[in-house]
Amino acid sequence: MQENNLPWWQKTVVYQIYPRSFNDSNNDGIGDIKGIILKLDYINSLGVETIWLSPFYESPQKDFGYDISNYRSIAPEYGTMDDVKELIAKVHQRGMKIVLDMVMNHTSDQHVWFQESKKSKGNPKSDWYIWKDGKGGKAPNNWKNIVWGKGWHYSPERDQWYYASFLPFQPDLNYRNPEVKKEMFDTVRFWLNLGVDGFRLDIFNCILKDELFRDNPWSPNPAPSPEWPGGNFQKRKYSVNQADNFALAQELRAVMDEYGAQERFLIGEVFGSQDVVKKYLGKGDGLHLIFLFETMYFKWSAKWFGKTIMGFEKEFPSPLIPTWVLGNHDIYRYSRRINNDLNRAKLISLIQLTVRAVPTMYYGEEIGMVNGQIERTAAQDPMAAEFKWLPNWFLRLLPVSINRDVCRTPMQWNDNKNAGFSDTRPWLDVTDQYESRNVATMSLDENSLLNWYKKVIALRKDYSALHQGSLKIISSEKNILVYERIDENMRLRIVVNFSKSQISQKVQGEILLSSSSQTHLTSGILQVDALSGVVIQLAGV
């Protein structure tokens, strides 16, 4: 396989930044665009090639940027349009790419479009959102939103109900109105013209709903799941993943291709079974990538990882490629699933960065950031207030956090007050482990998790088998995960020992990278230390 066979977005490592929490340049307690610019050399030093930024558009900030009031303007707390242009230029100067979050499904209820739309049934924007008459003073149908609550909300101005897939102050746009589609596609072009390299598409599977507005069927599932995050005893058959959404993905792909085939890319946040969400990829003419969220709920088990890897290989064979994501701005940090153990984090990251996939990192994972200790009653996240009626015992059973503040705490740069994020108290307090888990401290330790991430990413770049080769599972039993990445003239074997005992295997080759100094390969015998991983270049290939 030749090095240039795959487009750049199939070989990249993506690094997600939550701007509000990354770096505060003006000491107002809120991260900003200039703060990100100041840290570009650090991001570049990780070896990642693509930066994904959560929204910084003009917004009332009720949902901290995911409630947009102007798609072509910047929220003043984050900076100016000139700051964003400088960021785009300086990212490209370093040979990296920049991807923006694009929230196409809904706007803020403070957007001028919605303010106009709700005034009457006959104004120019009246059909820009999803409005329906009620039924006997009740909602038009039984649709719930995707996060647990009711989907329809009454507006006395129009004596009608509008639909919101997420929270009540985020009304859904009506893409069956050609004016809406044109405006949003032109918004995408606006940012592409400024030089952005792609978009992460927020809840893209919610955009187009059933034209007949049929009731969703009952479901026995009370709690969210990776496939159906809404839960609440309803299968969202008619409110998400409609066939028209798959066609919309193809239309949006055509917009991207106006800027050069394979030059820009789209990655979709879509939920559902794999056979359904695959349809967003089309036949190579839909979204370029989709997030696969199963990996966010991983189990500490070689068998689980082996089964998941094989499942992805079956469902997304080349030229398709799966994604591997361990965390983001909506879910507990993955450190929670491994008891905040840094050694185990090395193994999880080794898998993420060496399987056949596009890996997406969330800021702070490289230093083992833990979840913040923020009580629900003190949360700024509107989700926490929306579901304050749920009992704590039930919340502990959920795989997702109702209080998303815990995964959005400020990046930990050093052991100074506020972790070097700001000279003033941040919008969220830093975690209680910032004095040891920070960039400055861990940079000095050759064996730190931070330097491990750098080494694995560098290896991924240097060895084509890791960023474009095929994958073969060798074993995933008895706490041992073994798989190979294969390219022309190159065969690498990755061995991950989940057990607390040393293991031995027969293998001929050379160790390229190991998480433990106690792992050795001598005379064809590989001894892998307990709770460690190793990458070997096999001999005779």
XYZ file of C-alpha atoms in Angstrom:
541
model
C 0.000 0.000 0.000
C 1.422 3.319 -1.008
C 1.660 6.176 1.473
C -0.582 8.483 -0.546
C -3.424 6.030 -1.100
C -5.495 7.360 1.786
C -6.741 10.939 2.223
C -5.321 12.895 5.158
C -8.468 12.622 7.284
C -8.243 8.820 7.337
C -4.725 8.963 8.792
C -5.080 11.828 11.237
C -5.319 12.015 15.028
C -7.983 14.493 16.169
C -7.637 16.575 19.361
C -10.819 18.134 20.727
C -10.614 21.485 22.507
C -13.416 22.917 24.615
C -12.458 26.591 24.196
C -14.050 27.786 27.429
C -11.782 25.472 29.410
C -8.514 25.321 27.480
C -6.512 28.486 28.177
C -7.487 31.957 29.413
C -5.361 34.679 27.812
C -7.013 37.731 29.383
C -7.610 36.419 32.906
C -11.380 36.722 32.989
C -11.745 33.071 34.051
C -12.935 31.900 30.629
C -10.792 30.261 27.971
C -10.579 32.038 24.629
C -9.279 31.901 21.077
C -6.063 33.777 21.852
C -5.463 31.311 24.651
C -5.618 28.462 22.141
C -3.209 30.288 19.831
C -0.730 30.550 22.719
C -0.853 26.767 23.147
C -0.574 25.699 19.503
C 3.064 24.703 19.912
C 2.063 22.407 22.767
C -0.677 20.799 20.662
C 1.768 20.413 17.801
C 4.283 18.777 20.152
C 1.767 16.017 20.878
C 1.968 14.996 17.234
C -1.756 15.343 16.550
C -2.584 16.695 13.117
C -6.158 17.941 13.533
C -7.772 20.240 16.093
C -11.526 20.141 16.646
C -12.996 23.152 18.428
C -16.304 23.140 20.267
C -18.481 26.169 19.365
C -17.233 29.716 19.871
C -19.979 31.401 17.830
C -22.153 34.201 19.193
C -24.447 32.673 21.793
C -26.376 33.421 24.995
C -24.243 30.596 26.450
C -27.176 28.826 28.058
C -25.644 25.627 26.674
C -22.161 27.143 26.437
C -22.066 27.621 22.687
C -24.324 24.855 21.442
C -27.147 27.412 21.443
C -26.046 29.649 18.570
C -27.538 33.095 17.964
C -25.286 34.033 15.025
C -23.327 31.484 12.996
C -21.074 34.086 11.420
C -20.046 36.012 14.508
C -17.872 35.207 17.526
C -18.993 35.261 21.164
C -17.118 38.226 22.714
C -15.911 36.185 25.701
C -13.957 34.039 23.246
C -12.577 36.797 21.059
C -13.137 38.280 17.631
C -13.358 37.144 14.032
C -9.800 38.422 13.562
C -8.698 36.111 16.390
C -10.319 33.167 14.630
C -8.684 34.057 11.320
C -5.332 34.246 13.095
C -5.981 30.859 14.692
C -6.806 29.259 11.328
C -3.657 30.730 9.764
C -1.364 29.655 12.604
C -2.791 26.142 12.702
C -2.043 25.804 8.997
C 1.429 27.306 9.426
C 2.221 24.352 11.694
C 1.023 21.843 9.120
C -2.118 21.017 11.089
C -5.812 21.065 10.241
C -8.698 22.786 12.011
C -12.253 21.451 12.325
C -15.169 23.431 13.746
C -18.267 22.229 15.536
C -21.293 22.982 13.364
C -24.686 22.854 15.068
C -27.048 22.559 12.116
C -30.024 21.002 13.864
C -31.055 23.930 16.048
C -30.333 27.510 17.052
C -30.726 29.471 20.249
C -34.223 30.737 20.950
C -32.525 34.149 21.010
C -31.508 33.905 17.350
C -33.181 36.637 15.277
C -34.618 33.919 13.054
C -36.554 32.366 15.913
C -37.523 35.689 17.412
C -39.104 36.564 14.075
C -40.556 33.095 13.526
C -42.496 32.997 16.780
C -44.179 36.375 16.232
C -46.861 35.056 13.899
C -47.814 32.341 11.429
C -47.391 34.604 8.408
C -44.004 36.339 8.760
C -41.041 35.629 6.429
C -39.389 33.324 9.008
C -42.595 31.634 10.155
C -41.657 28.317 8.528
C -37.982 28.319 9.482
C -38.617 26.184 12.558
C -40.792 23.144 13.262
C -44.187 24.448 14.363
C -47.361 22.387 14.831
C -50.817 22.894 16.238
C -51.521 21.100 19.475
C -54.165 18.478 20.135
C -56.730 19.566 22.663
C -54.290 21.803 24.477
C -51.595 19.148 24.456
C -48.469 18.597 22.359
C -48.868 17.577 18.671
C -47.526 14.071 19.306
C -45.610 12.064 21.914
C -42.060 12.864 20.786
C -39.557 13.319 23.569
C -36.201 14.975 23.091
C -33.018 12.937 22.891
C -31.916 13.651 26.447
C -34.963 12.492 28.435
C -37.464 15.343 28.566
C -40.368 16.569 26.473
C -39.694 17.636 22.903
C -42.581 20.036 22.251
C -42.883 23.488 23.811
C -45.856 25.827 23.666
C -45.513 29.390 22.347
C -48.440 31.696 23.214
C -47.395 34.186 20.526
C -48.376 31.741 17.784
C -50.659 29.506 19.822
C -48.547 26.652 18.474
C -45.864 24.255 19.636
C -42.242 24.181 18.464
C -40.005 21.127 18.603
C -36.571 20.986 20.277
C -34.498 17.814 19.983
C -32.234 18.884 22.827
C -33.177 21.502 25.448
C -36.208 23.844 25.357
C -34.185 26.946 24.463
C -32.740 25.222 21.357
C -35.560 25.094 18.763
C -35.014 22.835 15.740
C -34.678 24.354 12.295
C -37.026 23.198 9.530
C -34.869 21.732 6.756
C -37.937 20.965 4.668
C -37.950 24.681 3.967
C -35.481 25.213 1.074
C -34.580 28.662 2.424
C -33.295 27.120 5.660
C -31.205 24.518 3.870
C -29.699 27.137 1.554
C -28.854 29.453 4.449
C -27.182 26.706 6.461
C -25.247 25.362 3.473
C -24.087 28.909 2.766
C -22.985 29.151 6.404
C -20.854 26.052 5.854
C -19.365 27.698 2.757
C -18.689 30.879 4.754
C -16.379 28.985 7.097
C -14.837 26.880 4.332
C -13.973 30.115 2.541
C -12.146 31.213 5.686
C -10.009 28.092 5.463
C -11.431 25.589 7.941
C -10.749 21.987 7.013
C -13.986 20.387 8.105
C -16.811 20.128 10.572
C -17.980 17.989 13.427
C -21.763 17.847 13.013
C -23.737 18.051 16.249
C -26.698 15.593 16.592
C -26.861 15.345 12.810
C -29.259 12.393 12.920
C -31.987 14.597 14.428
C -32.268 17.165 11.642
C -35.096 15.796 9.494
C -38.110 14.223 11.161
C -41.018 12.146 9.947
C -43.141 14.286 7.637
C -46.354 12.818 9.071
C -45.272 13.427 12.686
C -46.339 9.945 13.745
C -46.082 8.979 17.407
C -42.906 7.197 18.470
C -43.446 3.624 19.734
C -42.963 2.545 23.326
C -39.657 1.042 24.426
C -38.900 -1.056 27.522
C -35.632 0.861 27.955
C -35.830 3.462 30.754
C -32.167 4.485 30.674
C -29.945 5.881 27.925
C -27.619 3.617 25.959
C -24.896 4.207 23.344
C -27.380 3.296 20.603
C -30.371 5.162 22.021
C -29.204 7.928 24.346
C -32.692 9.220 25.090
C -34.173 6.230 26.882
C -37.262 7.204 28.870
C -39.359 4.321 27.524
C -39.482 5.628 23.967
C -37.902 4.384 20.755
C -37.263 7.459 18.648
C -38.382 5.804 15.437
C -39.864 8.878 13.788
C -37.806 11.712 15.302
C -34.257 10.577 14.420
C -32.428 8.713 11.625
C -35.004 9.326 8.918
C -34.075 8.370 5.353
C -34.104 12.042 4.430
C -31.238 12.561 6.851
C -29.063 10.149 4.881
C -29.829 12.140 1.736
C -29.007 15.368 3.561
C -25.576 13.940 4.375
C -24.976 13.442 0.659
C -26.083 16.991 -0.133
C -23.728 18.383 2.493
C -20.902 16.220 1.170
C -21.421 17.795 -2.244
C -20.908 21.214 -0.654
C -17.623 20.032 0.851
C -16.500 18.603 -2.485
C -16.871 22.047 -4.051
C -13.598 22.753 -2.236
C -11.777 19.730 -3.610
C -12.594 16.050 -3.339
C -11.162 14.590 -0.121
C -9.654 17.948 0.889
C -12.214 18.844 3.571
C -14.129 16.403 5.744
C -17.262 15.866 7.833
C -17.575 13.780 10.981
C -21.061 13.209 12.300
C -22.438 12.809 15.789
C -25.129 10.251 15.025
C -26.744 7.712 17.319
C -28.285 4.354 16.546
C -27.327 0.807 15.671
C -24.275 0.432 13.442
C -26.298 -0.785 10.471
C -28.328 2.432 10.669
C -25.596 4.985 11.296
C -23.484 3.495 8.503
C -26.049 4.884 6.083
C -24.770 8.386 6.803
C -21.587 7.413 4.957
C -23.519 6.616 1.791
C -21.451 4.881 -0.859
C -18.487 7.122 -0.291
C -20.659 10.134 -1.053
C -22.037 10.897 2.427
C -20.311 11.957 5.611
C -16.637 11.086 5.629
C -16.692 9.702 9.187
C -19.140 9.045 11.989
C -18.432 8.797 15.684
C -18.830 5.303 17.131
C -19.637 5.736 20.794
C -19.312 2.134 21.988
C -15.690 2.789 22.899
C -16.730 5.450 25.417
C -18.272 2.663 27.489
C -15.364 0.225 27.286
C -14.857 -2.572 29.790
C -11.450 -3.416 31.231
C -11.264 -6.679 29.366
C -9.159 -8.047 26.528
C -12.220 -9.948 25.369
C -14.300 -6.749 25.194
C -11.659 -4.906 23.172
C -11.121 -7.858 20.864
C -14.839 -8.212 20.207
C -15.222 -4.469 19.596
C -12.254 -4.294 17.225
C -13.531 -7.277 15.235
C -17.013 -5.766 15.143
C -15.685 -2.507 13.751
C -13.612 -4.377 11.168
C -16.691 -6.287 10.040
C -18.992 -3.255 9.843
C -16.449 -0.762 8.487
C -14.106 -2.610 6.140
C -11.719 -0.620 3.954
C -12.241 1.827 2.294
C -14.500 2.681 5.256
C -12.741 3.418 8.511
C -14.106 3.425 12.065
C -13.447 6.066 14.706
C -12.194 5.540 18.250
C -13.256 8.069 20.853
C -12.902 7.687 24.624
C -14.399 10.945 25.829
C -15.779 14.331 24.904
C -17.538 17.361 26.378
C -20.729 15.400 27.148
C -19.527 12.341 29.027
C -17.440 11.332 32.034
C -13.707 11.299 31.357
C -12.493 7.799 30.601
C -10.201 7.832 33.627
C -13.348 7.046 35.655
C -13.607 3.647 33.990
C -10.084 2.666 35.075
C -10.144 4.103 38.611
C -7.982 7.041 37.470
C -5.032 4.667 37.029
C -2.319 6.212 34.811
C -0.757 2.874 33.945
C -4.045 1.530 32.663
C -4.506 4.763 30.733
C -1.331 3.911 28.825
C -2.859 0.635 27.675
C -6.186 2.171 26.687
C -4.449 4.919 24.704
C -2.119 2.390 23.062
C -5.150 0.532 21.721
C -6.919 3.716 20.636
C -3.889 4.953 18.707
C -2.822 1.673 17.071
C -6.066 0.049 15.892
C -7.319 0.771 12.379
C -9.328 3.883 13.088
C -9.360 7.655 13.268
C -8.741 8.358 16.972
C -10.210 11.424 18.663
C -8.643 12.652 21.890
C -10.329 15.010 24.331
C -8.157 17.725 25.877
C -6.497 16.600 29.106
C -6.688 12.877 28.383
C -2.959 12.966 27.687
C -2.287 13.997 31.310
C -4.871 11.708 32.848
C -7.300 14.431 33.887
C -10.017 13.173 36.213
C -13.609 14.292 36.507
C -14.259 17.392 38.553
C -15.986 17.206 41.909
C -18.914 19.509 41.188
C -22.198 18.906 42.932
C -25.296 18.869 40.778
C -26.786 21.659 42.872
C -23.787 23.885 42.031
C -23.634 22.955 38.342
C -23.682 25.506 35.544
C -24.656 22.862 32.985
C -28.337 23.355 32.041
C -28.741 19.580 31.850
C -28.251 19.357 35.610
C -31.082 21.812 36.224
C -33.308 20.130 33.649
C -33.141 16.845 35.526
C -32.835 17.963 39.134
C -35.902 15.849 39.927
C -34.056 12.588 39.237
C -32.842 10.818 42.406
C -29.090 10.477 42.970
C -29.277 6.672 43.148
C -30.673 6.607 39.605
C -28.099 9.074 38.308
C -25.287 6.826 39.546
C -26.626 4.036 37.328
C -26.505 6.114 34.159
C -23.557 5.683 31.772
C -23.647 9.411 31.008
C -23.326 12.390 33.309
C -26.344 14.617 33.812
C -23.885 17.242 35.107
C -21.451 17.700 32.221
C -19.434 20.297 34.153
C -17.412 17.423 35.602
C -15.743 16.680 32.261
C -15.276 20.336 31.279
C -12.952 21.573 34.014
C -9.985 23.766 32.985
C -6.926 22.280 31.312
C -4.109 21.721 33.797
C -0.944 23.423 32.569
C 1.151 23.533 35.738
C 0.939 23.209 39.525
C 0.322 26.909 40.137
C -2.982 28.185 41.450
C -5.789 27.451 38.996
C -3.452 25.011 37.229
C -1.979 27.798 35.080
C -5.279 28.150 33.220
C -5.951 31.670 34.497
C -4.733 34.175 37.086
C -8.293 34.518 38.343
C -10.778 31.911 39.508
C -11.933 29.924 36.465
C -15.537 29.510 35.435
C -15.210 25.968 36.812
C -12.800 24.955 39.537
C -9.831 22.814 38.526
C -9.723 19.198 39.680
C -8.107 18.226 42.956
C -5.280 16.348 41.180
C -3.912 19.281 39.192
C -0.688 19.535 41.240
C 0.572 16.185 39.914
C -1.405 15.819 36.694
C -0.355 18.812 34.645
C 1.634 19.468 31.492
C 4.678 21.094 33.114
C 5.212 18.353 35.705
C 4.549 15.429 33.405
C 6.726 16.844 30.631
C 9.750 16.361 32.898
C 9.007 12.687 33.531
C 10.149 10.509 30.647
C 7.757 7.754 31.774
C 4.700 9.969 32.242
C 1.393 9.408 30.495
C 1.932 12.648 28.559
C 5.227 11.460 27.099
C 3.693 8.054 26.428
C 1.002 9.680 24.288
C 3.694 11.555 22.371
C 5.654 8.368 21.765
C 2.665 6.366 20.537
C 1.480 9.158 18.236
C 5.019 9.529 16.843
C 5.157 5.784 16.221
C 1.790 5.943 14.476
C 3.158 8.642 12.179
C 6.459 6.928 11.467
C 5.112 3.465 10.658
C 2.654 3.347 7.790
C 1.169 0.068 9.018
C -0.255 1.966 11.993
C -1.932 4.761 10.078
C -2.985 2.989 6.910
C -2.379 -0.732 7.222
C -4.914 -3.519 7.587
C -5.700 -5.136 10.949
C -5.800 -8.761 12.057
C -6.871 -9.979 15.500
C -4.587 -12.729 16.793
C -6.005 -13.302 20.280
C -8.263 -11.654 22.837
C -8.616 -14.324 25.500
C -7.252 -14.780 29.035
C -6.595 -11.079 29.593
C -4.264 -10.887 26.592
C -5.105 -8.788 23.536
C -2.942 -9.364 20.468
C -3.465 -7.861 17.040
C -1.362 -6.978 14.020
C -1.210 -4.030 11.670
C -0.041 -4.986 8.214
C 1.223 -2.905 5.316
C 3.511 -3.597 2.361
C 6.872 -4.812 3.681
C 5.785 -4.193 7.281
C 4.012 -6.148 9.985
C 3.608 -4.854 13.516
C 2.248 -6.812 16.453
C 0.608 -5.089 19.416
C 0.386 -7.078 22.652
C -1.606 -5.724 25.584
C -1.454 -7.540 28.904
C -4.550 -6.748 30.986
C -3.527 -9.162 33.727
C -1.549 -8.570 36.912
C 1.002 -11.225 35.977
C 3.840 -11.343 33.467
C 3.157 -13.325 30.288
C 5.419 -14.977 27.724
C 4.983 -15.524 23.995
C 7.126 -16.812 21.186
C 7.802 -14.103 18.628
C 10.617 -13.067 16.313
C 11.136 -9.360 15.928
C 12.153 -6.103 17.572
C 10.445 -4.054 20.269
C 9.582 -0.588 18.962
C 7.786 0.707 22.045
C 6.860 -0.647 25.450
C 4.999 0.870 28.390
C 7.207 -1.042 30.846
C 10.964 -1.351 31.165
C 10.375 -4.883 32.433
C 9.129 -6.094 29.047
C 11.853 -7.905 27.043
C 12.264 -9.805 23.781
C 15.199 -12.182 23.871
C 15.966 -15.176 21.658
C 12.459 -15.298 20.284
C 10.740 -15.136 23.690
C 8.668 -12.071 24.507
C 8.094 -11.404 28.183
C 5.384 -8.797 28.703
C 5.178 -7.162 32.118
C 1.927 -7.119 34.056
C -0.506 -4.371 33.036
C 1.611 -3.262 30.103
C 1.610 -3.032 26.338
C 4.204 -3.403 23.629
C 4.567 -2.805 19.884
C 6.843 -5.197 17.981
C 8.076 -5.088 14.411
C 7.986 -8.702 13.280
C 10.974 -10.197 11.559
C 10.992 -11.693 8.091
C 8.446 -9.366 6.527
